[in-house]
CSV table of C-alpha atoms and ligand atoms in Angstrom, one decimal:
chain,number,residue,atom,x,y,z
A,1,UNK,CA,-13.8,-91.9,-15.3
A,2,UNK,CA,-16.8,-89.6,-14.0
A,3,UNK,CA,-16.9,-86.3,-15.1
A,4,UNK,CA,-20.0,-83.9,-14.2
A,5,UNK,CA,-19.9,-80.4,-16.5
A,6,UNK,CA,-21.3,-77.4,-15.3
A,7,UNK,CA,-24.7,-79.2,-14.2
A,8,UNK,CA,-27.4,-77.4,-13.0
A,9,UNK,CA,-30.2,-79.4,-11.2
A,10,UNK,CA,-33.8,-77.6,-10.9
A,11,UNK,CA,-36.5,-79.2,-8.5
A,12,UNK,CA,-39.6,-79.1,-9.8
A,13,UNK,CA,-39.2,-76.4,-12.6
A,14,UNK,CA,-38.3,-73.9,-10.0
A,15,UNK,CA,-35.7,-74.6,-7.2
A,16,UNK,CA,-32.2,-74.3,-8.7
A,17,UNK,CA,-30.2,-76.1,-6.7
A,18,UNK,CA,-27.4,-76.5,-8.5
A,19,UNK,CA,-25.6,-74.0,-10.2
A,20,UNK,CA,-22.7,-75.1,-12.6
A,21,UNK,CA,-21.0,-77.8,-11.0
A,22,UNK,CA,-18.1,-79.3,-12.3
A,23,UNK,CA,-16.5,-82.3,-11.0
A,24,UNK,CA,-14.1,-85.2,-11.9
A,25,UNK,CA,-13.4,-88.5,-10.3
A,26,UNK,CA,-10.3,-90.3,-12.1
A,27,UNK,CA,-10.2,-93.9,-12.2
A,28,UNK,CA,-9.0,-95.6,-9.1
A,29,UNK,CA,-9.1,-92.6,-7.0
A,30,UNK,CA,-11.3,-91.0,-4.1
A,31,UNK,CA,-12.6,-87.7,-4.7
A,32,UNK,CA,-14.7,-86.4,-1.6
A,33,UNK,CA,-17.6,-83.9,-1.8
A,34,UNK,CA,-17.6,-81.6,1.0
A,35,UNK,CA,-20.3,-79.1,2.1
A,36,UNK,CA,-22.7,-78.2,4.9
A,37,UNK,CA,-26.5,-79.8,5.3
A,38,UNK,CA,-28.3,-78.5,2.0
A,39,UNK,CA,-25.6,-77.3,-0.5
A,40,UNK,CA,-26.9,-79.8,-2.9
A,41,UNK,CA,-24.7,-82.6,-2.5
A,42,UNK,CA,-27.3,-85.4,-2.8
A,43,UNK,CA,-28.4,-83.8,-5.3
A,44,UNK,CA,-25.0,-84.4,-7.3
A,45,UNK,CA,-25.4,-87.7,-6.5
A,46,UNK,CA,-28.8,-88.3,-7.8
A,47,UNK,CA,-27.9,-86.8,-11.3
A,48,UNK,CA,-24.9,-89.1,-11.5
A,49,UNK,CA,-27.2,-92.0,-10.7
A,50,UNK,CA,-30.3,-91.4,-12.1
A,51,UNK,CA,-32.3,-90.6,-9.5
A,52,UNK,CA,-33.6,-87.2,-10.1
A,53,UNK,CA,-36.8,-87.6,-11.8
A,54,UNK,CA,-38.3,-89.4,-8.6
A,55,UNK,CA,-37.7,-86.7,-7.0
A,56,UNK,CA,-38.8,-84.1,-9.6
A,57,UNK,CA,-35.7,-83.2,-10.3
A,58,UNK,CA,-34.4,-81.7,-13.7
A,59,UNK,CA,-31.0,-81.3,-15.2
A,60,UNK,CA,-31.5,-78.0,-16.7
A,61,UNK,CA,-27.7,-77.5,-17.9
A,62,UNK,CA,-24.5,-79.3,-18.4
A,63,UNK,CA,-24.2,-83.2,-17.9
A,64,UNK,CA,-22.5,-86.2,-16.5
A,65,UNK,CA,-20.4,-88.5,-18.6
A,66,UNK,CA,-18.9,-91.6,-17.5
A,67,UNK,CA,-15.7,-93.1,-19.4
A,68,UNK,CA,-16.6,-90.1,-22.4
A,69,UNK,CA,-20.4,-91.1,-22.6
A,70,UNK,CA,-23.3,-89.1,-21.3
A,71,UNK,CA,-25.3,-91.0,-18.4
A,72,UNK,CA,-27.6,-88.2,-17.3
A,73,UNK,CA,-31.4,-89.0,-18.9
A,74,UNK,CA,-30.5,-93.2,-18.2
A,75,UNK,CA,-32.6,-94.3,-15.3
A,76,UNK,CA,-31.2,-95.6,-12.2
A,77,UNK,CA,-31.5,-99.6,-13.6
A,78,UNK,CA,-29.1,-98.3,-16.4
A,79,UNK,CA,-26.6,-96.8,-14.6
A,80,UNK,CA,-26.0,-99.8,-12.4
A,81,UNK,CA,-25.2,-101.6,-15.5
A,82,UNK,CA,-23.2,-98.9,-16.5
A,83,UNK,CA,-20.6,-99.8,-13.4
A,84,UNK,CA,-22.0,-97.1,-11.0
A,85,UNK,CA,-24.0,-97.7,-7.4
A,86,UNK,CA,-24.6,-95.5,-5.3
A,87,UNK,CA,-25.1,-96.0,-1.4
A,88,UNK,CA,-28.0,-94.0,-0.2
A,89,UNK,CA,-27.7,-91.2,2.8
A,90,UNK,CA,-29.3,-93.2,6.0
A,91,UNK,CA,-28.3,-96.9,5.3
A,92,UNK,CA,-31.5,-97.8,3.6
A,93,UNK,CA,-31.7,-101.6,3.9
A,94,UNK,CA,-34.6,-104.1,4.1
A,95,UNK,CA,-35.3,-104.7,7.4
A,96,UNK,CA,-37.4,-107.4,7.4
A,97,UNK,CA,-34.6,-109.3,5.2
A,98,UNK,CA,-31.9,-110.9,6.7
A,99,UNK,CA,-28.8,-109.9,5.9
A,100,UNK,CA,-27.4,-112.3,3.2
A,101,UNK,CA,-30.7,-111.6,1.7
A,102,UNK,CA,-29.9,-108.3,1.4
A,103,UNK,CA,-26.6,-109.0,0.0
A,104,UNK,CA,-28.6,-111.5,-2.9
A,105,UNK,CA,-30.9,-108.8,-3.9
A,106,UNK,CA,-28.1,-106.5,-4.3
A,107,UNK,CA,-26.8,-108.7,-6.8
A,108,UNK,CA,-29.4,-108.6,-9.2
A,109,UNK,CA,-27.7,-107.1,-11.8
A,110,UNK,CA,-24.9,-109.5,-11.2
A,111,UNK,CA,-26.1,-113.1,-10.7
A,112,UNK,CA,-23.3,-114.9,-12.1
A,113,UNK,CA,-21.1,-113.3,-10.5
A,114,UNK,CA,-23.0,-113.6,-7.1
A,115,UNK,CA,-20.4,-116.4,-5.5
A,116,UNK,CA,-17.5,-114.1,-6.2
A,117,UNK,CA,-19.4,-110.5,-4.5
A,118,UNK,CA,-20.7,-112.3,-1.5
A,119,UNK,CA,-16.7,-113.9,-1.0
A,120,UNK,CA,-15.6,-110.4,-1.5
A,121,UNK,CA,-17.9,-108.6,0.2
A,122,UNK,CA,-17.7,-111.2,3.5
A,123,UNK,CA,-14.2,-110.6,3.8
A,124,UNK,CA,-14.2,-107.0,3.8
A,125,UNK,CA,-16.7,-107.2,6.6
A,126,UNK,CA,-16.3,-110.6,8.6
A,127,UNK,CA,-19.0,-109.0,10.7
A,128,UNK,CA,-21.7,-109.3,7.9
A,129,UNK,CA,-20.7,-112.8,7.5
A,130,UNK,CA,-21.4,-113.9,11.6
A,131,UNK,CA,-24.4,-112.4,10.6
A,132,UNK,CA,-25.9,-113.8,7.4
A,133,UNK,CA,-28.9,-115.3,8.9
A,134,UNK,CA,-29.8,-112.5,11.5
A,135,UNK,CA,-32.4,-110.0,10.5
A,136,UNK,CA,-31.1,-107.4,8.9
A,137,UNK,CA,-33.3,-104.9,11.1
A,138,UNK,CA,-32.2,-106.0,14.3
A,139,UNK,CA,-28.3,-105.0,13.3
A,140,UNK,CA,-26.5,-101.9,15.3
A,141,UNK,CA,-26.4,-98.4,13.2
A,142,UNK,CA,-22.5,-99.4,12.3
A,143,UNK,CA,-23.9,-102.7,10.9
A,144,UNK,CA,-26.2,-101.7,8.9
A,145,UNK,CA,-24.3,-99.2,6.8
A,146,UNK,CA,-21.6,-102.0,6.5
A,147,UNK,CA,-24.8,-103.7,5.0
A,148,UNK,CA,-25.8,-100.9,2.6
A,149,UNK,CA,-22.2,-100.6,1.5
A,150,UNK,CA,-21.9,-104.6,1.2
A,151,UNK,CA,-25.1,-104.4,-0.7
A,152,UNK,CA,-24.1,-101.9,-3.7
A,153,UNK,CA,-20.4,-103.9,-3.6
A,154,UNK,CA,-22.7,-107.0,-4.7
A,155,UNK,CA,-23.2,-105.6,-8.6
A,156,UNK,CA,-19.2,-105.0,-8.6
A,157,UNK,CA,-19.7,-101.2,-9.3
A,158,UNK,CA,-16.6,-99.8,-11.0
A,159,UNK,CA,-17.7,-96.0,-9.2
A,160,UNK,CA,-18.9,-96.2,-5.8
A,161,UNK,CA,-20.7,-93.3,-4.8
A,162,UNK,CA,-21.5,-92.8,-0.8
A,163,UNK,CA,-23.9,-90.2,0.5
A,164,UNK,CA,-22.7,-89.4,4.0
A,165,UNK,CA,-21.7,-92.8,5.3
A,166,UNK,CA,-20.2,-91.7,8.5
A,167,UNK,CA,-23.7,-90.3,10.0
A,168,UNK,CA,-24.6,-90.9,12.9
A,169,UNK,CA,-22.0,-93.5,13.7
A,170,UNK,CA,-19.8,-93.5,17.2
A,171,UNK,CA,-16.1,-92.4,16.2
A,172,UNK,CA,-14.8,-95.7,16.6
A,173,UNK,CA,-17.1,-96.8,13.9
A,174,UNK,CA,-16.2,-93.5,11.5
A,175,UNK,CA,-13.0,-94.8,11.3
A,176,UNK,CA,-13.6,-98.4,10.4
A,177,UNK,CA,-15.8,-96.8,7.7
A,178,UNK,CA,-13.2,-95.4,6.8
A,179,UNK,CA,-10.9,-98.5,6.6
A,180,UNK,CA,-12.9,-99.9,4.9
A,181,UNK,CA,-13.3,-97.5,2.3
A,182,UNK,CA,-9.6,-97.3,1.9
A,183,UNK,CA,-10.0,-101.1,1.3
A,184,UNK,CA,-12.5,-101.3,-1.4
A,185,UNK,CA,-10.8,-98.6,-3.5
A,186,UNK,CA,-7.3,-100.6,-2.8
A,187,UNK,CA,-9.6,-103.5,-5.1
A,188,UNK,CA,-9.9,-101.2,-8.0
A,189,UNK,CA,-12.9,-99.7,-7.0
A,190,UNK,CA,-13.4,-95.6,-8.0
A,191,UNK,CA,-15.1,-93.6,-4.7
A,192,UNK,CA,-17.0,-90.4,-5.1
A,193,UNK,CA,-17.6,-90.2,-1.3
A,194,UNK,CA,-19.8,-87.3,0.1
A,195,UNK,CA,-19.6,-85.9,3.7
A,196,UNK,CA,-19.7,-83.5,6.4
A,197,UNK,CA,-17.6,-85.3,8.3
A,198,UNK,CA,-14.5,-83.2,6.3
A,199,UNK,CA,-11.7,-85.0,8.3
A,200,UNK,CA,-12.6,-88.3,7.7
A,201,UNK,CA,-13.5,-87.7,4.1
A,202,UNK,CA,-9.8,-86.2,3.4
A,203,UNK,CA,-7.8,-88.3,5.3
A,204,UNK,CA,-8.8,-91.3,2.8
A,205,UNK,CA,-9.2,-89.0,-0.2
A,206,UNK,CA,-7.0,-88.0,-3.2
A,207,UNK,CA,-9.0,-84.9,-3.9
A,208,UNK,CA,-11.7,-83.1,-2.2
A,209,UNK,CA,-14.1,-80.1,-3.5
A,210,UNK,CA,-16.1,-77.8,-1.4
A,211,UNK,CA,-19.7,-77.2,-2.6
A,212,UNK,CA,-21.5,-74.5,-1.6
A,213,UNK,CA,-25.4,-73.5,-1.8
A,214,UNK,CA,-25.0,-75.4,-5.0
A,215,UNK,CA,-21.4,-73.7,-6.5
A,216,UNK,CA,-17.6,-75.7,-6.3
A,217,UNK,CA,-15.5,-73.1,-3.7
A,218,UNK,CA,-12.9,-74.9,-3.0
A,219,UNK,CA,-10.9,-77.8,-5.8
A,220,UNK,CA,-7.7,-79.1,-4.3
A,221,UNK,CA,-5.6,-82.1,-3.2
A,222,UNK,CA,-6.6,-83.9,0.1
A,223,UNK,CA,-3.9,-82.9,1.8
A,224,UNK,CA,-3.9,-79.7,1.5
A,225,UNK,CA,-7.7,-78.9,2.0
A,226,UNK,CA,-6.8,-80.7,5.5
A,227,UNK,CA,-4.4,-77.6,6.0
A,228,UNK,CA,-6.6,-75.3,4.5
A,229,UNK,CA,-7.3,-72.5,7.8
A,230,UNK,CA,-10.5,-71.9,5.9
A,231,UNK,CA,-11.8,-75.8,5.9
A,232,UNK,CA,-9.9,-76.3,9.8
A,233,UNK,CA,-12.1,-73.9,10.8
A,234,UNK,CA,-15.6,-74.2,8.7
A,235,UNK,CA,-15.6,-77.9,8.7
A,236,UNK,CA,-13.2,-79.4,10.9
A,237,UNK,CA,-13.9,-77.2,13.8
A,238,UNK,CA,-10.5,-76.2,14.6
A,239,UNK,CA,-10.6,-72.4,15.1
A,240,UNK,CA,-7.2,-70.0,14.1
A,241,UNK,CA,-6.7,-70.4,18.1
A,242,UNK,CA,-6.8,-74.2,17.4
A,243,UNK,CA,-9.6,-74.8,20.1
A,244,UNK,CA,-11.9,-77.4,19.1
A,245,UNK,CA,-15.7,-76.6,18.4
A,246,UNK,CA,-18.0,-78.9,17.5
A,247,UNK,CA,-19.0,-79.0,13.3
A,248,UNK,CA,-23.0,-78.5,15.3
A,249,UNK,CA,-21.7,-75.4,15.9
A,250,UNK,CA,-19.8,-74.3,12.8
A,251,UNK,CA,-22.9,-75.4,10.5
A,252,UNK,CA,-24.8,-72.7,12.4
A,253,UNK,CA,-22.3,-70.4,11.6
A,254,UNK,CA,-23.0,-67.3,9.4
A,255,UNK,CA,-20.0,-66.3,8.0
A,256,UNK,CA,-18.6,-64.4,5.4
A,257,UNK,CA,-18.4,-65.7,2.0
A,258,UNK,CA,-14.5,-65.0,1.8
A,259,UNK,CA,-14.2,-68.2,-1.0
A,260,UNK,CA,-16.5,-66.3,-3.4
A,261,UNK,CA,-14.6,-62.8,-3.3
B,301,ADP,N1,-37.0,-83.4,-3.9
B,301,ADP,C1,-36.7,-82.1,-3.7
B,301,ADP,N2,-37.6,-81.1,-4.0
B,301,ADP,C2,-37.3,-79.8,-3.7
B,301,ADP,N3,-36.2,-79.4,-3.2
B,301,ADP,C3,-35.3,-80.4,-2.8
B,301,ADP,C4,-35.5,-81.8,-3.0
B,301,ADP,N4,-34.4,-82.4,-2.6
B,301,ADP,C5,-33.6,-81.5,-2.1
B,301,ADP,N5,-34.1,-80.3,-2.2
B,301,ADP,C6,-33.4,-79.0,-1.8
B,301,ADP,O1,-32.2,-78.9,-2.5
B,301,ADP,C7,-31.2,-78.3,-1.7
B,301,ADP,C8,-30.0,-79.3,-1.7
B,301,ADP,O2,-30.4,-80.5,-1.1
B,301,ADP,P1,-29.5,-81.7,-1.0
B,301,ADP,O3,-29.0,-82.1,-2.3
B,301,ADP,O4,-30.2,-82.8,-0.3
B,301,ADP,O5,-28.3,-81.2,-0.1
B,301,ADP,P2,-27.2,-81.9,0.8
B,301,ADP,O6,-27.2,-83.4,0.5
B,301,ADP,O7,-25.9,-81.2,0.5
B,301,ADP,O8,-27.6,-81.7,2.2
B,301,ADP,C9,-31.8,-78.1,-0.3
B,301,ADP,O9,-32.2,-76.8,-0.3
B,301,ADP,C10,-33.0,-79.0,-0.4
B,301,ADP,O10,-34.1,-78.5,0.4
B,302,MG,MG1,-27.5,-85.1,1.6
Protein backbone atom coordinates (compact mmCIF):
# COMPACT_ATOMS: atom_id res chain seq x y z
CA UNK A 1 0.00 0.00 0.00
CA UNK A 2 2.77 2.56 1.15
CA UNK A 3 5.94 2.36 -0.38
CA UNK A 4 8.75 5.10 0.31
CA UNK A 5 11.98 4.63 -2.36
CA UNK A 6 15.27 5.58 -1.52
CA UNK A 7 14.01 9.18 -0.06
CA UNK A 8 16.26 11.52 1.04
CA UNK A 9 14.90 14.49 3.04
CA UNK A 10 17.15 17.85 3.29
CA UNK A 11 16.19 20.59 5.89
CA UNK A 12 16.61 23.70 4.75
CA UNK A 13 18.85 23.03 1.64
CA UNK A 14 21.50 21.80 3.87
CA UNK A 15 20.74 19.15 6.67
CA UNK A 16 20.48 15.67 5.02
CA UNK A 17 18.68 13.81 7.16
CA UNK A 18 17.72 11.20 5.37
CA UNK A 19 19.72 9.14 3.29
CA UNK A 20 17.99 6.52 0.97
CA UNK A 21 15.32 5.11 2.80
CA UNK A 22 13.30 2.51 1.58
CA UNK A 23 10.28 1.25 3.23
CA UNK A 24 6.99 -0.69 2.58
CA UNK A 25 3.81 -1.04 4.55
CA UNK A 26 1.41 -3.87 2.91
CA UNK A 27 -2.15 -3.42 3.25
CA UNK A 28 -3.62 -4.55 6.47
CA UNK A 29 -0.37 -4.92 8.17
CA UNK A 30 1.74 -3.15 10.96
CA UNK A 31 5.15 -2.21 10.04
CA UNK A 32 7.07 -0.40 12.98
CA UNK A 33 9.91 2.10 12.57
CA UNK A 34 12.47 1.69 15.08
CA UNK A 35 15.44 3.99 15.96
CA UNK A 36 16.94 6.19 18.66
CA UNK A 37 15.88 10.07 19.38
CA UNK A 38 17.01 11.87 16.05
CA UNK A 39 17.52 9.13 13.37
CA UNK A 40 15.00 10.90 11.24
CA UNK A 41 11.97 9.02 11.94
CA UNK A 42 9.50 11.95 12.02
CA UNK A 43 11.03 13.02 9.45
CA UNK A 44 9.73 9.74 7.42
CA UNK A 45 6.65 10.53 8.57
CA UNK A 46 6.34 14.03 7.50
CA UNK A 47 7.24 13.10 3.75
CA UNK A 48 4.55 10.47 3.76
CA UNK A 49 2.11 13.04 4.96
CA UNK A 50 2.96 16.12 3.60
CA UNK A 51 4.35 17.90 6.13
CA UNK A 52 7.75 18.73 5.19
CA UNK A 53 7.61 22.10 3.61
CA UNK A 54 6.35 23.67 7.06
CA UNK A 55 9.17 22.61 8.36
CA UNK A 56 11.52 23.55 5.48
CA UNK A 57 11.94 20.32 4.60
CA UNK A 58 12.82 19.01 0.97
CA UNK A 59 12.65 15.70 -0.62
CA UNK A 60 15.83 15.84 -2.45
CA UNK A 61 15.67 12.07 -3.85
CA UNK A 62 13.44 9.13 -4.26
CA UNK A 63 9.61 9.34 -3.26
CA UNK A 64 6.62 7.92 -1.61
CA UNK A 65 3.84 6.22 -3.43
CA UNK A 66 0.66 5.05 -2.02
CA UNK A 67 -1.44 2.16 -3.90
CA UNK A 68 1.32 2.83 -7.16
CA UNK A 69 0.80 6.74 -7.15
CA UNK A 70 3.26 9.32 -5.97
CA UNK A 71 2.03 11.37 -2.87
CA UNK A 72 5.18 13.24 -2.00
CA UNK A 73 4.65 17.22 -3.42
CA UNK A 74 0.58 16.85 -2.24
CA UNK A 75 0.02 18.94 0.83
CA UNK A 76 -1.05 17.53 4.00
CA UNK A 77 -5.09 18.45 3.13
CA UNK A 78 -4.47 16.01 0.15
CA UNK A 79 -3.15 13.29 1.67
CA UNK A 80 -5.87 12.95 4.14
CA UNK A 81 -8.11 12.50 1.28
CA UNK A 82 -5.82 10.21 -0.03
CA UNK A 83 -6.71 7.59 3.03
CA UNK A 84 -3.57 8.56 5.11
CA UNK A 85 -3.58 10.44 8.83
CA UNK A 86 -1.01 10.70 10.69
CA UNK A 87 -0.98 11.11 14.58
CA UNK A 88 1.48 13.62 15.66
CA UNK A 89 4.49 12.84 18.33
CA UNK A 90 3.09 14.59 21.81
CA UNK A 91 -0.75 14.07 21.47
CA UNK A 92 -1.39 17.44 20.00
CA UNK A 93 -5.12 18.05 20.75
CA UNK A 94 -7.17 21.31 21.29
CA UNK A 95 -7.29 21.85 24.66
CA UNK A 96 -9.65 24.30 25.10
CA UNK A 97 -12.15 21.85 23.05
CA UNK A 98 -13.91 19.36 24.61
CA UNK A 99 -13.38 16.20 23.63
CA UNK A 100 -16.25 15.24 21.18
CA UNK A 101 -15.35 18.46 19.72
CA UNK A 102 -12.20 17.26 19.00
CA UNK A 103 -13.45 14.12 17.56
CA UNK A 104 -16.02 16.59 15.06
CA UNK A 105 -13.13 18.52 13.83
CA UNK A 106 -11.33 15.47 13.07
CA UNK A 107 -13.93 14.60 10.83
CA UNK A 108 -13.80 17.27 8.52
CA UNK A 109 -12.78 15.47 5.66
CA UNK A 110 -15.47 13.06 6.54
CA UNK A 111 -18.82 14.66 7.50
CA UNK A 112 -21.12 12.17 6.20
CA UNK A 113 -19.65 9.66 7.51
CA UNK A 114 -19.24 11.51 11.02
CA UNK A 115 -22.24 9.14 12.80
CA UNK A 116 -20.43 6.03 11.79
CA UNK A 117 -16.45 7.35 13.10
CA UNK A 118 -17.64 8.77 16.32
CA UNK A 119 -19.75 5.03 16.88
CA UNK A 120 -16.49 3.44 15.97
CA UNK A 121 -14.20 5.43 17.52
CA UNK A 122 -16.39 5.40 21.10
CA UNK A 123 -16.25 1.88 21.21
CA UNK A 124 -12.69 1.44 20.79
CA UNK A 125 -12.29 3.79 23.62
CA UNK A 126 -15.39 3.76 26.04
CA UNK A 127 -13.21 6.15 27.97
CA UNK A 128 -13.54 9.00 25.39
CA UNK A 129 -17.13 8.43 25.32
CA UNK A 130 -17.67 9.06 29.52
CA UNK A 131 -15.91 11.89 28.49
CA UNK A 132 -17.46 13.67 25.52
CA UNK A 133 -18.35 16.83 27.29
CA UNK A 134 -15.18 17.27 29.52
CA UNK A 135 -12.55 19.56 28.28
CA UNK A 136 -10.29 17.98 26.36
CA UNK A 137 -7.29 19.78 28.29
CA UNK A 138 -8.19 18.64 31.62
CA UNK A 139 -7.84 14.77 30.34
CA UNK A 140 -4.76 12.44 31.95
CA UNK A 141 -1.61 11.98 29.40
CA UNK A 142 -3.13 8.34 28.58
CA UNK A 143 -6.35 10.14 27.55
CA UNK A 144 -5.30 12.43 25.56
CA UNK A 145 -3.39 10.31 23.17
CA UNK A 146 -6.53 8.06 23.10
CA UNK A 147 -7.95 11.42 21.92
CA UNK A 148 -5.31 12.25 19.20
CA UNK A 149 -5.60 8.66 17.95
CA UNK A 150 -9.62 8.83 18.15
CA UNK A 151 -9.21 12.11 16.33
CA UNK A 152 -7.18 10.94 13.01
CA UNK A 153 -9.66 7.47 13.21
CA UNK A 154 -12.56 10.23 12.58
CA UNK A 155 -11.55 10.68 8.53
CA UNK A 156 -11.52 6.66 8.38
CA UNK A 157 -7.71 6.75 7.22
CA UNK A 158 -6.97 3.60 5.26
CA UNK A 159 -2.90 4.09 6.71
CA UNK A 160 -2.52 5.13 10.14
CA UNK A 161 0.66 6.56 10.83
CA UNK A 162 1.69 7.05 14.71
CA UNK A 163 4.71 9.05 15.76
CA UNK A 164 5.81 7.57 19.18
CA UNK A 165 2.45 7.03 20.80
CA UNK A 166 3.66 5.22 23.80
CA UNK A 167 5.69 8.42 25.24
CA UNK A 168 5.52 9.34 28.20
CA UNK A 169 2.78 7.02 29.24
CA UNK A 170 2.86 4.64 32.64
CA UNK A 171 3.35 0.88 31.37
CA UNK A 172 -0.06 0.00 32.12
CA UNK A 173 -1.11 2.58 29.67
CA UNK A 174 1.71 1.37 26.92
CA UNK A 175 0.01 -1.66 26.73
CA UNK A 176 -3.59 -0.49 26.32
CA UNK A 177 -1.99 1.53 23.50
CA UNK A 178 -1.02 -1.12 22.32
CA UNK A 179 -4.45 -3.04 22.49
CA UNK A 180 -5.76 -0.82 20.95
CA UNK A 181 -3.67 -0.62 18.09
CA UNK A 182 -3.90 -4.23 17.64
CA UNK A 183 -7.74 -3.35 17.50
CA UNK A 184 -7.86 -0.71 14.92
CA UNK A 185 -5.68 -2.69 12.44
CA UNK A 186 -8.04 -5.92 13.24
CA UNK A 187 -10.88 -3.15 11.36
CA UNK A 188 -8.86 -3.00 8.29
CA UNK A 189 -6.91 -0.29 9.13
CA UNK A 190 -2.86 -0.25 7.68
CA UNK A 191 -0.29 1.03 10.82
CA UNK A 192 2.99 2.49 10.09
CA UNK A 193 3.67 2.90 13.80
CA UNK A 194 7.03 4.67 14.92
CA UNK A 195 8.79 4.10 18.29
CA UNK A 196 11.49 3.84 20.75
CA UNK A 197 9.67 1.81 22.71
CA UNK A 198 11.03 -1.43 20.49
CA UNK A 199 9.14 -4.06 22.57
CA UNK A 200 5.99 -2.70 22.40
CA UNK A 201 6.22 -1.75 18.81
CA UNK A 202 7.18 -5.50 17.76
CA UNK A 203 5.03 -7.29 19.87
CA UNK A 204 1.91 -5.82 17.76
CA UNK A 205 3.97 -5.58 14.55
CA UNK A 206 4.25 -7.80 11.31
CA UNK A 207 7.54 -6.13 10.38
CA UNK A 208 9.84 -3.75 11.96
CA UNK A 209 12.99 -1.75 10.36
CA UNK A 210 15.72 -0.14 12.24
CA UNK A 211 16.67 3.39 11.00
CA UNK A 212 19.68 4.76 11.79
CA UNK A 213 21.17 8.55 11.53
CA UNK A 214 18.80 8.53 8.61
CA UNK A 215 19.84 4.82 6.87
CA UNK A 216 17.45 1.30 7.18
CA UNK A 217 19.98 -1.19 9.31
CA UNK A 218 18.02 -3.60 10.16
CA UNK A 219 14.54 -5.07 7.65
CA UNK A 220 13.05 -8.20 9.26
CA UNK A 221 9.94 -9.90 10.57
CA UNK A 222 8.67 -8.82 14.09
CA UNK A 223 9.44 -11.68 15.65
CA UNK A 224 12.62 -12.14 14.92
CA UNK A 225 13.91 -8.44 15.45
CA UNK A 226 12.43 -9.34 19.11
CA UNK A 227 15.28 -12.12 19.14
CA UNK A 228 17.59 -10.13 17.50
CA UNK A 229 20.83 -9.96 20.45
CA UNK A 230 21.61 -6.77 18.64
CA UNK A 231 18.00 -4.97 19.05
CA UNK A 232 17.63 -6.98 22.95
CA UNK A 233 20.42 -5.11 23.69
CA UNK A 234 20.32 -1.54 21.75
CA UNK A 235 16.73 -1.06 22.19
CA UNK A 236 15.18 -3.36 24.54
CA UNK A 237 17.74 -3.09 27.19
CA UNK A 238 18.41 -6.60 27.69
CA UNK A 239 22.17 -7.05 27.82
CA UNK A 240 24.02 -10.61 26.39
CA UNK A 241 24.04 -11.23 30.41
CA UNK A 242 20.17 -10.66 30.15
CA UNK A 243 20.23 -7.92 33.03
CA UNK A 244 17.88 -5.23 32.36
CA UNK A 245 19.10 -1.56 31.69
CA UNK A 246 17.06 1.08 31.11
CA UNK A 247 16.63 2.27 26.97
CA UNK A 248 17.82 6.02 29.12
CA UNK A 249 20.80 4.32 29.30
CA UNK A 250 21.24 2.47 26.05
CA UNK A 251 20.38 5.78 23.94
CA UNK A 252 23.49 7.18 25.51
CA UNK A 253 25.34 4.46 24.45
CA UNK A 254 28.17 4.86 21.85
CA UNK A 255 28.62 1.81 20.29
CA UNK A 256 30.08 0.37 17.45
CA UNK A 257 28.34 0.43 14.22
CA UNK A 258 28.51 -3.53 13.77
CA UNK A 259 25.00 -3.21 11.44
CA UNK A 260 26.83 -1.12 8.87
CA UNK A 261 30.06 -3.38 8.49
N1 LIG B 1 12.66 21.43 11.00
C1 LIG B 1 13.91 20.96 11.10
N2 LIG B 1 14.95 21.70 10.69
C2 LIG B 1 16.22 21.23 10.78
N3 LIG B 1 16.55 20.03 11.26
C3 LIG B 1 15.55 19.24 11.69
C4 LIG B 1 14.18 19.66 11.63
N4 LIG B 1 13.42 18.68 12.12
C5 LIG B 1 14.28 17.69 12.47
N5 LIG B 1 15.54 18.02 12.21
C6 LIG B 1 16.74 17.19 12.43
O1 LIG B 1 16.62 15.99 11.68
C7 LIG B 1 17.13 14.90 12.42
C8 LIG B 1 16.05 13.85 12.53
O2 LIG B 1 14.98 14.36 13.30
P1 LIG B 1 13.63 13.58 13.49
O3 LIG B 1 13.10 13.18 12.18
O4 LIG B 1 12.76 14.41 14.35
O5 LIG B 1 14.14 12.28 14.28
P2 LIG B 1 13.35 11.28 15.24
O6 LIG B 1 11.90 11.45 15.03
O7 LIG B 1 13.85 9.92 14.83
O8 LIG B 1 13.78 11.62 16.63
C9 LIG B 1 17.58 15.45 13.77
O9 LIG B 1 18.96 15.65 13.69
C10 LIG B 1 16.86 16.75 13.89
O10 LIG B 1 17.60 17.67 14.63
MG1 LIG C 1 10.36 11.92 16.36
Amino acid sequence: MLSVRNLEVVYHDVALVLRGVSLTVPRHRVVALLGANGAGKTTLLRAVSGLLDVHDGRVTKGGVELGGRPIHGLGPERVVRRGVRQVMEGRRIFAELTVEENLRIGAHTAPRALGDNLARVYGLFPRLKALASRTAGYLSGGEQQMLAVGRALMSDPELLLLDEPSLGLAPRLVQQIKEIIAQINDQGTTILLVEQNASMALSVADHGYVLESGRIVMDRPAAELLEDDDIREFYLGLGAEGAARSFRDVKHYKRRKRWLS
